[in-house]
């Protein structure tokens, strides 16, 4: 995270913390160094003093020449120790002064660093405040699309983010107002168009009401004519009912006759089928006779052959065989004639049966048509009765309609008066719509300038 993105309180407190830390560290080091130096100096001073005391006591106790010599040496040593003590004290004082100078320099450096940091922070804060001021000035001029480019998470970031959100909200509000203004303008235009159309409609209604008045008069006249014609139609319908009832009676008689004919034809068909069955039986008998004739002929032929073998003794039998053979041939020829007659009888019976079935189908179809005709005539009677009822209702309704037309003429006059008042209201509404359109255009111009 960048230092400039930290909160402003953190940016301001940081140099103070750095200065305090530098001062504390420098003071601790100097204090430790001074205490160590004082301790060493004190120990060295105590040692020197003890050495001087020992040497002085030694010189005072010595009385011989050696003692004099030692005393001289001790005196020289004491002088040297005094000199070293003086040099050590002066060196300690110089070191102390150097430490104090170092402490002063460190304090000055910390102060300069803190001052530079404060100036740098102030410059950054000034730049951010200048950007925020520019953003607010741009928004005040109406340029709501402009957004601040600061992306920090500190107070400046919150302020610029809030300003951007406020600008976006105001921009959306302005765009919504522009949209509503456009809607109001279009609605005002549509309202004027509708009112203009309504005014034309009112005028057309005036004309239509006049035409409606004349038509209502014609309608009353036509209603009377409809009543007269309805009465005449009712009379014709009653006559049609009588004719339809007669047709219904004759159709019912034809249906009964068709049913009787159908019954008779069914009996004839049954008889023809019985005749056809009898013809089939006769044909079987004829086939049997033909078979017997063929066998008799074959038997006569065999008898003739046997008679010829017998000679004179079988001549009588030969004559009988010849007669039997002739009889068999005649029987065979008659059988062929009978078969032909039976075939003709069967063919005629089949043709008669087909004709009867065809007639029966036509009779049944005629009966169905007769029944349908009866149903149609009954439907026609119901329709005519319904028409008569409707004519009566229509005549009654036309009479009521004539009364309603008179009342409608009075209502039309009242509607015409209301239309006059409506026309005045439409003119006033058009004037108000024009004022609304002008106000909407002014509002839209102001919003365009603000954006």
CSV table of N, CA and C in Angstrom, one decimal, residues 223-313:
chain,number,residue,atom,x,y,z
A,223,UNK,N,-91.0,2.2,-40.3
A,223,UNK,CA,-91.5,1.3,-39.3
A,223,UNK,C,-93.0,1.1,-39.5
A,224,UNK,N,-93.7,2.1,-39.8
A,224,UNK,CA,-95.2,2.0,-40.1
A,224,UNK,C,-95.4,1.1,-41.3
A,225,UNK,N,-94.5,1.3,-42.4
A,225,UNK,CA,-94.7,0.4,-43.5
A,225,UNK,C,-94.4,-1.0,-43.2
A,226,UNK,N,-93.4,-1.2,-42.3
A,226,UNK,CA,-93.0,-2.6,-41.9
A,226,UNK,C,-94.2,-3.2,-41.2
A,227,UNK,N,-94.9,-2.4,-40.4
A,227,UNK,CA,-96.0,-3.0,-39.6
A,227,UNK,C,-97.1,-3.5,-40.6
A,228,UNK,N,-97.4,-2.6,-41.6
A,228,UNK,CA,-98.4,-3.0,-42.6
A,228,UNK,C,-98.0,-4.3,-43.4
A,229,UNK,N,-96.7,-4.3,-43.8
A,229,UNK,CA,-96.2,-5.4,-44.6
A,229,UNK,C,-96.1,-6.7,-43.7
A,230,UNK,N,-95.9,-6.5,-42.4
A,230,UNK,CA,-95.8,-7.6,-41.5
A,230,UNK,C,-97.2,-8.3,-41.4
A,231,UNK,N,-98.2,-7.5,-41.3
A,231,UNK,CA,-99.6,-8.0,-41.2
A,231,UNK,C,-99.9,-8.8,-42.5
A,232,UNK,N,-99.6,-8.2,-43.6
A,232,UNK,CA,-99.8,-8.9,-44.9
A,232,UNK,C,-99.0,-10.2,-45.0
A,233,UNK,N,-97.8,-10.2,-44.5
A,233,UNK,CA,-97.0,-11.4,-44.5
A,233,UNK,C,-97.5,-12.5,-43.6
A,234,UNK,N,-98.1,-12.0,-42.5
A,234,UNK,CA,-98.7,-13.0,-41.6
A,234,UNK,C,-99.9,-13.7,-42.2
A,235,UNK,N,-100.7,-12.9,-43.0
A,235,UNK,CA,-101.8,-13.6,-43.7
A,235,UNK,C,-101.3,-14.6,-44.7
A,236,UNK,N,-100.3,-14.2,-45.5
A,236,UNK,CA,-99.7,-15.2,-46.4
A,236,UNK,C,-99.2,-16.4,-45.7
A,237,UNK,N,-98.5,-16.2,-44.6
A,237,UNK,CA,-98.0,-17.3,-43.9
A,237,UNK,C,-99.1,-18.2,-43.4
A,238,UNK,N,-100.2,-17.7,-42.9
A,238,UNK,CA,-101.3,-18.6,-42.5
A,238,UNK,C,-101.8,-19.4,-43.7
A,239,UNK,N,-101.9,-18.7,-44.9
A,239,UNK,CA,-102.3,-19.5,-46.0
A,239,UNK,C,-101.3,-20.6,-46.3
A,240,UNK,N,-100.0,-20.3,-46.2
A,240,UNK,CA,-99.0,-21.3,-46.4
A,240,UNK,C,-99.1,-22.4,-45.4
A,241,UNK,N,-99.5,-22.2,-44.2
A,241,UNK,CA,-99.7,-23.2,-43.2
A,241,UNK,C,-100.8,-24.2,-43.7
A,242,UNK,N,-101.9,-23.6,-44.2
A,242,UNK,CA,-103.0,-24.5,-44.7
A,242,UNK,C,-102.5,-25.4,-45.9
A,243,UNK,N,-101.8,-24.8,-46.8
A,243,UNK,CA,-101.3,-25.6,-47.9
A,243,UNK,C,-100.3,-26.7,-47.4
A,244,UNK,N,-99.4,-26.3,-46.5
A,244,UNK,CA,-98.5,-27.3,-46.0
A,244,UNK,C,-99.2,-28.4,-45.2
A,245,UNK,N,-100.2,-28.1,-44.5
A,245,UNK,CA,-101.0,-29.2,-43.8
A,245,UNK,C,-101.6,-30.1,-44.9
A,246,UNK,N,-102.2,-29.6,-46.0
A,246,UNK,CA,-102.7,-30.5,-47.0
A,246,UNK,C,-101.6,-31.3,-47.6
A,247,UNK,N,-100.4,-30.7,-47.9
A,247,UNK,CA,-99.3,-31.5,-48.4
A,247,UNK,C,-98.8,-32.6,-47.5
A,248,UNK,N,-98.9,-32.2,-46.2
A,248,UNK,CA,-98.5,-33.2,-45.2
A,248,UNK,C,-99.5,-34.4,-45.2
A,249,UNK,N,-100.8,-34.2,-45.3
A,249,UNK,CA,-101.7,-35.3,-45.3
A,249,UNK,C,-101.5,-36.1,-46.6
A,250,UNK,N,-101.3,-35.5,-47.8
A,250,UNK,CA,-101.1,-36.3,-49.0
A,250,UNK,C,-99.8,-37.1,-48.9
A,251,UNK,N,-98.7,-36.5,-48.3
A,251,UNK,CA,-97.5,-37.2,-48.1
A,251,UNK,C,-97.6,-38.4,-47.2
A,252,UNK,N,-98.4,-38.2,-46.2
A,252,UNK,CA,-98.6,-39.3,-45.3
A,252,UNK,C,-99.3,-40.5,-46.0
A,253,UNK,N,-100.3,-40.1,-46.8
A,253,UNK,CA,-101.0,-41.2,-47.6
A,253,UNK,C,-100.1,-41.9,-48.6
A,254,UNK,N,-99.2,-41.1,-49.2
A,254,UNK,CA,-98.2,-41.7,-50.2
A,254,UNK,C,-97.3,-42.6,-49.4
A,255,UNK,N,-96.9,-42.2,-48.2
A,255,UNK,CA,-96.0,-43.0,-47.4
A,255,UNK,C,-96.7,-44.4,-47.0
A,256,UNK,N,-98.0,-44.3,-46.7
A,256,UNK,CA,-98.8,-45.5,-46.3
A,256,UNK,C,-98.9,-46.4,-47.5
A,257,UNK,N,-99.2,-45.8,-48.7
A,257,UNK,CA,-99.3,-46.7,-50.0
A,257,UNK,C,-97.9,-47.3,-50.3
A,258,UNK,N,-96.9,-46.5,-50.1
A,258,UNK,CA,-95.5,-47.1,-50.4
A,258,UNK,C,-95.2,-48.2,-49.4
A,259,UNK,N,-95.7,-48.1,-48.2
A,259,UNK,CA,-95.4,-49.2,-47.3
A,259,UNK,C,-96.2,-50.5,-47.7
A,260,UNK,N,-97.5,-50.3,-48.2
A,260,UNK,CA,-98.3,-51.4,-48.6
A,260,UNK,C,-97.7,-52.1,-49.8
A,261,UNK,N,-97.2,-51.2,-50.8
A,261,UNK,CA,-96.6,-51.8,-52.0
A,261,UNK,C,-95.3,-52.5,-51.6
A,262,UNK,N,-94.6,-52.0,-50.7
A,262,UNK,CA,-93.4,-52.6,-50.3
A,262,UNK,C,-93.7,-54.0,-49.6
A,263,UNK,N,-94.8,-54.1,-48.9
A,263,UNK,CA,-95.1,-55.3,-48.3
A,263,UNK,C,-95.5,-56.4,-49.3
A,264,UNK,N,-96.3,-55.9,-50.4
A,264,UNK,CA,-96.7,-56.8,-51.5
A,264,UNK,C,-95.5,-57.3,-52.2
A,265,UNK,N,-94.6,-56.4,-52.5
A,265,UNK,CA,-93.4,-56.8,-53.3
A,265,UNK,C,-92.5,-57.7,-52.5
A,266,UNK,N,-92.5,-57.6,-51.2
A,266,UNK,CA,-91.7,-58.5,-50.3
A,266,UNK,C,-92.3,-59.9,-50.4
A,267,UNK,N,-93.7,-60.0,-50.4
A,267,UNK,CA,-94.3,-61.3,-50.6
A,267,UNK,C,-94.0,-61.9,-52.0
A,268,UNK,N,-94.1,-61.0,-53.0
A,268,UNK,CA,-93.8,-61.5,-54.4
A,268,UNK,C,-92.3,-62.0,-54.5
A,269,UNK,N,-91.4,-61.3,-53.8
A,269,UNK,CA,-90.0,-61.7,-53.9
A,269,UNK,C,-89.9,-63.0,-53.2
A,270,UNK,N,-90.6,-63.2,-52.1
A,270,UNK,CA,-90.5,-64.5,-51.4
A,270,UNK,C,-91.1,-65.6,-52.3
A,271,UNK,N,-92.2,-65.3,-53.0
A,271,UNK,CA,-92.7,-66.4,-53.9
A,271,UNK,C,-91.8,-66.6,-55.1
A,272,UNK,N,-91.1,-65.6,-55.6
A,272,UNK,CA,-90.2,-65.8,-56.7
A,272,UNK,C,-89.0,-66.6,-56.2
A,273,UNK,N,-88.5,-66.4,-55.0
A,273,UNK,CA,-87.4,-67.2,-54.5
A,273,UNK,C,-87.9,-68.6,-54.3
A,274,UNK,N,-89.2,-68.8,-53.9
A,274,UNK,CA,-89.7,-70.2,-53.8
A,274,UNK,C,-89.7,-70.9,-55.1
A,275,UNK,N,-90.2,-70.1,-56.1
A,275,UNK,CA,-90.2,-70.7,-57.5
A,275,UNK,C,-88.9,-71.0,-58.0
A,276,UNK,N,-87.9,-70.2,-57.7
A,276,UNK,CA,-86.5,-70.4,-58.1
A,276,UNK,C,-86.0,-71.7,-57.5
A,277,UNK,N,-86.4,-71.9,-56.2
A,277,UNK,CA,-86.0,-73.1,-55.5
A,277,UNK,C,-86.6,-74.4,-56.1
A,278,UNK,N,-88.0,-74.3,-56.5
A,278,UNK,CA,-88.6,-75.4,-57.2
A,278,UNK,C,-88.0,-75.7,-58.5
A,279,UNK,N,-87.6,-74.7,-59.2
A,279,UNK,CA,-87.0,-74.9,-60.5
A,279,UNK,C,-85.7,-75.6,-60.4
A,280,UNK,N,-85.0,-75.3,-59.3
A,280,UNK,CA,-83.7,-76.0,-59.0
A,280,UNK,C,-84.0,-77.5,-58.8
A,281,UNK,N,-85.0,-77.7,-58.0
A,281,UNK,CA,-85.4,-79.1,-57.7
A,281,UNK,C,-85.8,-79.9,-59.0
A,282,UNK,N,-86.6,-79.2,-59.9
A,282,UNK,CA,-87.0,-79.8,-61.2
A,282,UNK,C,-85.7,-80.1,-62.0
A,283,UNK,N,-84.8,-79.2,-62.0
A,283,UNK,CA,-83.5,-79.4,-62.7
A,283,UNK,C,-82.8,-80.6,-62.2
A,284,UNK,N,-82.8,-80.8,-60.9
A,284,UNK,CA,-82.2,-82.0,-60.3
A,284,UNK,C,-82.9,-83.3,-60.8
A,285,UNK,N,-84.2,-83.2,-60.8
A,285,UNK,CA,-85.0,-84.4,-61.2
A,285,UNK,C,-84.7,-84.7,-62.7
A,286,UNK,N,-84.6,-83.7,-63.5
A,286,UNK,CA,-84.3,-83.8,-64.9
A,286,UNK,C,-83.0,-84.5,-65.1
A,287,UNK,N,-82.0,-84.0,-64.3
A,287,UNK,CA,-80.7,-84.6,-64.4
A,287,UNK,C,-80.7,-86.1,-64.1
A,288,UNK,N,-81.6,-86.4,-63.1
A,288,UNK,CA,-81.7,-87.8,-62.7
A,288,UNK,C,-82.4,-88.6,-63.8
A,289,UNK,N,-83.4,-88.1,-64.4
A,289,UNK,CA,-84.1,-88.8,-65.6
A,289,UNK,C,-83.1,-89.0,-66.7
A,290,UNK,N,-82.3,-87.9,-67.0
A,290,UNK,CA,-81.3,-88.0,-68.1
A,290,UNK,C,-80.3,-89.1,-67.7
A,291,UNK,N,-79.9,-89.2,-66.5
A,291,UNK,CA,-79.0,-90.3,-66.1
A,291,UNK,C,-79.6,-91.7,-66.3
A,292,UNK,N,-80.9,-91.8,-65.9
A,292,UNK,CA,-81.6,-93.1,-66.1
A,292,UNK,C,-81.7,-93.4,-67.6
A,293,UNK,N,-82.0,-92.4,-68.4
A,293,UNK,CA,-82.2,-92.6,-69.8
A,293,UNK,C,-80.9,-93.1,-70.4
A,294,UNK,N,-79.7,-92.5,-70.0
A,294,UNK,CA,-78.4,-92.9,-70.5
A,294,UNK,C,-78.1,-94.3,-70.1
A,295,UNK,N,-78.4,-94.7,-68.9
A,295,UNK,CA,-78.2,-96.0,-68.5
A,295,UNK,C,-79.1,-97.0,-69.2
A,296,UNK,N,-80.4,-96.6,-69.4
A,296,UNK,CA,-81.3,-97.5,-70.2
A,296,UNK,C,-80.9,-97.7,-71.6
A,297,UNK,N,-80.4,-96.6,-72.2
A,297,UNK,CA,-79.9,-96.7,-73.6
A,297,UNK,C,-78.7,-97.7,-73.6
A,298,UNK,N,-77.8,-97.5,-72.6
A,298,UNK,CA,-76.6,-98.4,-72.5
A,298,UNK,C,-77.1,-99.8,-72.3
A,299,UNK,N,-78.1,-100.0,-71.5
A,299,UNK,CA,-78.6,-101.4,-71.2
A,299,UNK,C,-79.3,-102.0,-72.5
A,300,UNK,N,-80.0,-101.1,-73.2
A,300,UNK,CA,-80.6,-101.6,-74.5
A,300,UNK,C,-79.5,-102.0,-75.5
A,301,UNK,N,-78.5,-101.2,-75.5
A,301,UNK,CA,-77.4,-101.5,-76.4
A,301,UNK,C,-76.7,-102.9,-76.1
A,302,UNK,N,-76.5,-103.1,-74.8
A,302,UNK,CA,-76.0,-104.3,-74.3
A,302,UNK,C,-76.9,-105.5,-74.6
A,303,UNK,N,-78.2,-105.2,-74.4
A,303,UNK,CA,-79.2,-106.3,-74.7
A,303,UNK,C,-79.3,-106.6,-76.2
A,304,UNK,N,-79.1,-105.6,-77.1
A,304,UNK,CA,-79.1,-105.9,-78.5
A,304,UNK,C,-77.9,-106.7,-78.9
A,305,UNK,N,-76.7,-106.4,-78.2
A,305,UNK,CA,-75.5,-107.1,-78.5
A,305,UNK,C,-75.7,-108.6,-78.1
A,306,UNK,N,-76.3,-108.8,-76.9
A,306,UNK,CA,-76.5,-110.2,-76.5
A,306,UNK,C,-77.6,-110.9,-77.3
A,307,UNK,N,-78.6,-110.2,-77.9
A,307,UNK,CA,-79.6,-110.8,-78.7
A,307,UNK,C,-79.0,-111.2,-80.1
A,308,UNK,N,-78.1,-110.4,-80.6
A,308,UNK,CA,-77.4,-110.7,-81.8
A,308,UNK,C,-76.5,-112.0,-81.6
A,309,UNK,N,-76.0,-112.1,-80.5
A,309,UNK,CA,-75.2,-113.3,-80.2
A,309,UNK,C,-76.1,-114.6,-80.1
A,310,UNK,N,-77.4,-114.4,-79.6
A,310,UNK,CA,-78.3,-115.5,-79.4
A,310,UNK,C,-78.9,-116.0,-80.7
A,311,UNK,N,-78.9,-115.1,-81.7
A,311,UNK,CA,-79.4,-115.5,-83.0
A,311,UNK,C,-80.9,-115.4,-83.0
A,312,UNK,N,-81.5,-116.6,-83.6
A,312,UNK,CA,-83.0,-116.6,-83.8
A,312,UNK,C,-83.7,-116.6,-82.4
A,313,UNK,N,-83.0,-117.1,-81.5
A,313,UNK,CA,-83.7,-117.2,-80.2
A,313,UNK,C,-83.7,-115.9,-79.5
